[in-house]
XYZ file of C-alpha atoms in Angstrom:
241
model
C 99.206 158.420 207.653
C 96.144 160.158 206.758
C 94.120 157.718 209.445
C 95.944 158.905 212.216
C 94.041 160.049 215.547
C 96.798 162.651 216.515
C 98.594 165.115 214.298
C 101.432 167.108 216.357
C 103.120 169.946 215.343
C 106.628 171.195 216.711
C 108.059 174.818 216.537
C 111.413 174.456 216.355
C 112.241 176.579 219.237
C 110.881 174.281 221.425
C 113.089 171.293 220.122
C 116.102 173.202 220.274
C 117.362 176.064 222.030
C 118.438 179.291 220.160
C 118.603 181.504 223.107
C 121.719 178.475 224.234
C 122.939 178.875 220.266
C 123.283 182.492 220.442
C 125.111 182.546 223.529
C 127.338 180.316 221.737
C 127.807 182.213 218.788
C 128.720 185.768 221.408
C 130.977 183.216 222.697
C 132.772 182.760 219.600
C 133.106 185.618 217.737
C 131.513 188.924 219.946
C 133.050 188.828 222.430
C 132.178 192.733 223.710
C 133.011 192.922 227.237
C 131.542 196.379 227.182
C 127.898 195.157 226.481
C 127.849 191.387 227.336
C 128.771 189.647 230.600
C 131.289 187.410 228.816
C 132.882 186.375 231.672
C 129.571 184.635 232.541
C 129.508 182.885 229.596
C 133.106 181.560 230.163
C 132.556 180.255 233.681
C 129.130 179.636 234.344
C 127.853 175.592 233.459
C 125.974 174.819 230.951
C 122.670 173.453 233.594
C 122.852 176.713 235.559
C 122.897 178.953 231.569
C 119.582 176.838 230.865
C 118.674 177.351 234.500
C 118.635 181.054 233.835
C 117.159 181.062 230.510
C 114.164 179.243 231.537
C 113.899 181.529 234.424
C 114.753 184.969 233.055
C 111.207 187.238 233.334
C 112.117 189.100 229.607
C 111.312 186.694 226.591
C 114.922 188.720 225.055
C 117.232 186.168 226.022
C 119.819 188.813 226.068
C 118.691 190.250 229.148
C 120.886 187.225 230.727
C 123.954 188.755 229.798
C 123.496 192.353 228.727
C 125.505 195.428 230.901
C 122.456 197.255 231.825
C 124.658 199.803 233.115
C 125.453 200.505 229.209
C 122.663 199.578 227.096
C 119.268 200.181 227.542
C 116.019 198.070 227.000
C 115.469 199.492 223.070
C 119.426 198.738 222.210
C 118.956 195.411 223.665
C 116.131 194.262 221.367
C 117.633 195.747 218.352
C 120.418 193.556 218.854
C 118.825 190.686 219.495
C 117.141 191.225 216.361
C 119.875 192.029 214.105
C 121.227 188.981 215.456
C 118.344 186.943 214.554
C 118.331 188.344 211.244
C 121.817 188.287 210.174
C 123.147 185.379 211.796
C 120.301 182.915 212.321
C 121.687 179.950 210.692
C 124.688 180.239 212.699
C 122.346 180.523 215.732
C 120.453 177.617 214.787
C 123.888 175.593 214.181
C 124.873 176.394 217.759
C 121.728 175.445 219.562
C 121.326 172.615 221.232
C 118.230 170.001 221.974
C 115.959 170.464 225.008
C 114.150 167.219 226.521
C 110.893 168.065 224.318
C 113.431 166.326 221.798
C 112.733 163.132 223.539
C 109.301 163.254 223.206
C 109.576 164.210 219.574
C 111.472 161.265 219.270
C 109.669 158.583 220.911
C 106.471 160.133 218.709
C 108.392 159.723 215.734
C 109.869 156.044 216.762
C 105.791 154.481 217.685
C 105.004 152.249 215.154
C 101.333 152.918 215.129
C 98.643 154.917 214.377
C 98.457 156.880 217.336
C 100.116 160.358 215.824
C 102.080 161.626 213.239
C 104.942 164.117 213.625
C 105.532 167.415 212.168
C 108.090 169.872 212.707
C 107.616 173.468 211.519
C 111.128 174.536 209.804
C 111.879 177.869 207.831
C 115.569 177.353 207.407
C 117.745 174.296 206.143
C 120.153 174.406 208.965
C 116.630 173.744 211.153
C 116.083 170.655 208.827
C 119.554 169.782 209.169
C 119.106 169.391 212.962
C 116.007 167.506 213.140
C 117.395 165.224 210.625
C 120.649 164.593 212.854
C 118.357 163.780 216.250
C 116.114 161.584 214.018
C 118.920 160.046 212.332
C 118.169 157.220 213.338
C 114.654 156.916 212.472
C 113.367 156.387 208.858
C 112.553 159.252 207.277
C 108.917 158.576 206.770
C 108.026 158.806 210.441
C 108.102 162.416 210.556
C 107.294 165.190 208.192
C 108.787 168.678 207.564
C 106.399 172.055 207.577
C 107.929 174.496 205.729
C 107.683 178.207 205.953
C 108.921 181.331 204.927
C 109.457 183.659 207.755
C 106.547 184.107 209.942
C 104.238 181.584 212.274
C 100.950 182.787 210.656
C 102.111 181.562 207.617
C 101.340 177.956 208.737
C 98.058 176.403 208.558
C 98.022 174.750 211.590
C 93.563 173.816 210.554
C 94.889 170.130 210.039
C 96.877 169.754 213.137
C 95.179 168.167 216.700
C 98.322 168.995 218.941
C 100.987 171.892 218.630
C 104.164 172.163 220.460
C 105.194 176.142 221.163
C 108.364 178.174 223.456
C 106.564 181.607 223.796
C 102.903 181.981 225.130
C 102.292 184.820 222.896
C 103.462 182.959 219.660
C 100.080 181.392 219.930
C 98.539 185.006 218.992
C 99.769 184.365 216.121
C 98.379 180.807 215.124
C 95.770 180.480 212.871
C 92.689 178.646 213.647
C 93.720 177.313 217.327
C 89.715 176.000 218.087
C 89.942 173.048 219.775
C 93.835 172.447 219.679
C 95.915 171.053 222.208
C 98.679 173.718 223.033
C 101.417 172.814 224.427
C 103.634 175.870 225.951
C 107.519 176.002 227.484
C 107.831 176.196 230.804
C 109.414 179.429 230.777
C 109.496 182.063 233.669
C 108.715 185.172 230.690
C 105.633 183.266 229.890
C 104.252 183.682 233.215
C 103.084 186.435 235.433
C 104.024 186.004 239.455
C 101.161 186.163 241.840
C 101.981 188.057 245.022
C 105.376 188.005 246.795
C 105.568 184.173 246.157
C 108.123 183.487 243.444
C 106.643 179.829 243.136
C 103.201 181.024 242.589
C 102.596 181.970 238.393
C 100.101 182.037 235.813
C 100.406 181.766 232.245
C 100.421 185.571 231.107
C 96.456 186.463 231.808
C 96.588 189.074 228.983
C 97.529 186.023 226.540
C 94.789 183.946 228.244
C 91.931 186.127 227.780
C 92.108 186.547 224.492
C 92.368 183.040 223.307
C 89.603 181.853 226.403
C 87.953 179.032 225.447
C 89.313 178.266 222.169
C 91.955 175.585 222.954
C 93.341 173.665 225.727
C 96.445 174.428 227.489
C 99.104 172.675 229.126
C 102.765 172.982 229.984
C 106.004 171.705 229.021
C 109.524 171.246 230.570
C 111.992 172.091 228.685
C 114.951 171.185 230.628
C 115.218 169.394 234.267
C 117.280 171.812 235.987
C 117.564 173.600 238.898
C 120.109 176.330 239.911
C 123.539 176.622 241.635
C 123.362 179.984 242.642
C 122.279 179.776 246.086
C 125.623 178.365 246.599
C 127.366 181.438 246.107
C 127.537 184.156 248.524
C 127.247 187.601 246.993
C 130.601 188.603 246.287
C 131.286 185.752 244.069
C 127.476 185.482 242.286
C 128.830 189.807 241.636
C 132.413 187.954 240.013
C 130.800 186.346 237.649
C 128.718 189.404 235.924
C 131.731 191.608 236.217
């Protein structure tokens, strides 16, 4: 494998989507009406919940179905991160794949030397997932990263092409010169330019300070687009209530 033209490296948050497996753990088991919009999470279908996720402007994913009328901006992001720290493998368990799957897939399944796969994983129930979507492949057509807690612990030197959800994770790559970065589609990734809503840029802050160092594209993480407009405002209101 070592005479490989293409080495590609996958976060795991871009193969599978935690912000989907932590509304699906609130579903479950916290079921606060007080704080959380659960009655969106009842109703609402499961390509218009991705549709909004993808779309939201604030990388907390709990912005989609926080009460803003009760908790603020602060409360919001300490929960989200005592959620991420107490409960992650449950979060992970819940998640589900998003189309870069595919491609991990069909990079795994090419029986060449055109790249080798790696996905970065710091928990086993992480490992257990991309072993169930590769569970059909051999095992020696992709290769595990391992980690402790934080991105900056990998050496991503050795790898040609990198796979990442948020924009400003790649802040916190090592040695980017010259990689190929490939970053989620994802509305709180972007800044809006004017009063167009279909006109964005990757955040310029991020951009500057990485100018010139690596190439970057974008990724699609899902194929969706949203039901909304179909409601009139009372019943879009019914289903935040």
């Amino acid at each position: 494998m070592d005479d490989v033209s293409n080495k590609v490296l996958f976060l795991f948050d871009v193969l599978f989507d935690l912000d989907i497996g932590l509304f699906n753990l609130i579903k479950k088991e916290y079921r606060n009406k007080d704080l959380l919009h659960i009655k969106l999470l009842d109703t609402i279908p499961m390509n218009e919940l991705k549709y909004l996720c993808i779309h939201r402007q604030d990388p907390n994913p709990l912005s989609v179905i926080v009460n803003t009328d009760v908790v603020s901006e602060d409360d919001m992001d300490s929960l989200h991160a005592q959620f991420m720290y107490e409960r992650y493998s449950d979060i992970v368990k819940y998640s589900i794949p998003t189309n870069v799957c595919k491609l991990l897939y069909r990079l795994a399944n090419v029986d060449n030397n055109i790249s080798t796969v790696y996905i970065a994983c710091k928990d086993a129930e992480e490992v257990k997932q991309i072993r169930n979507i590769l569970k059909n492949l051999p095992k020696e057509t992709y290769n595990f990263v391992p980690y402790h807690d934080l991105i900056s612990e990998i050496d991503t030197s050795k790898y040609d092409t990198i796979f990442i959800k948020s924009y400003y994770d790649i802040l916190r790559l090592k040695d980017i010169e010259g990689k190929n970065i490939m970053v989620a589609d994802c509305d709180f990734n972007k800044v809006q330019l004017g009063e167009n809503k279909d006109e964005s840029v990757l955040n310029p802050e991020v951009s500057l300070q990485i100018s010139g160092k690596a190439e970057i594209s974008i990724v699609e993480l899902y194929d969706v687009t949203s039901v909304l407009d179909e409601y009139d405002d009372d019943e879009e209101d019914i289903l935040y209530e």
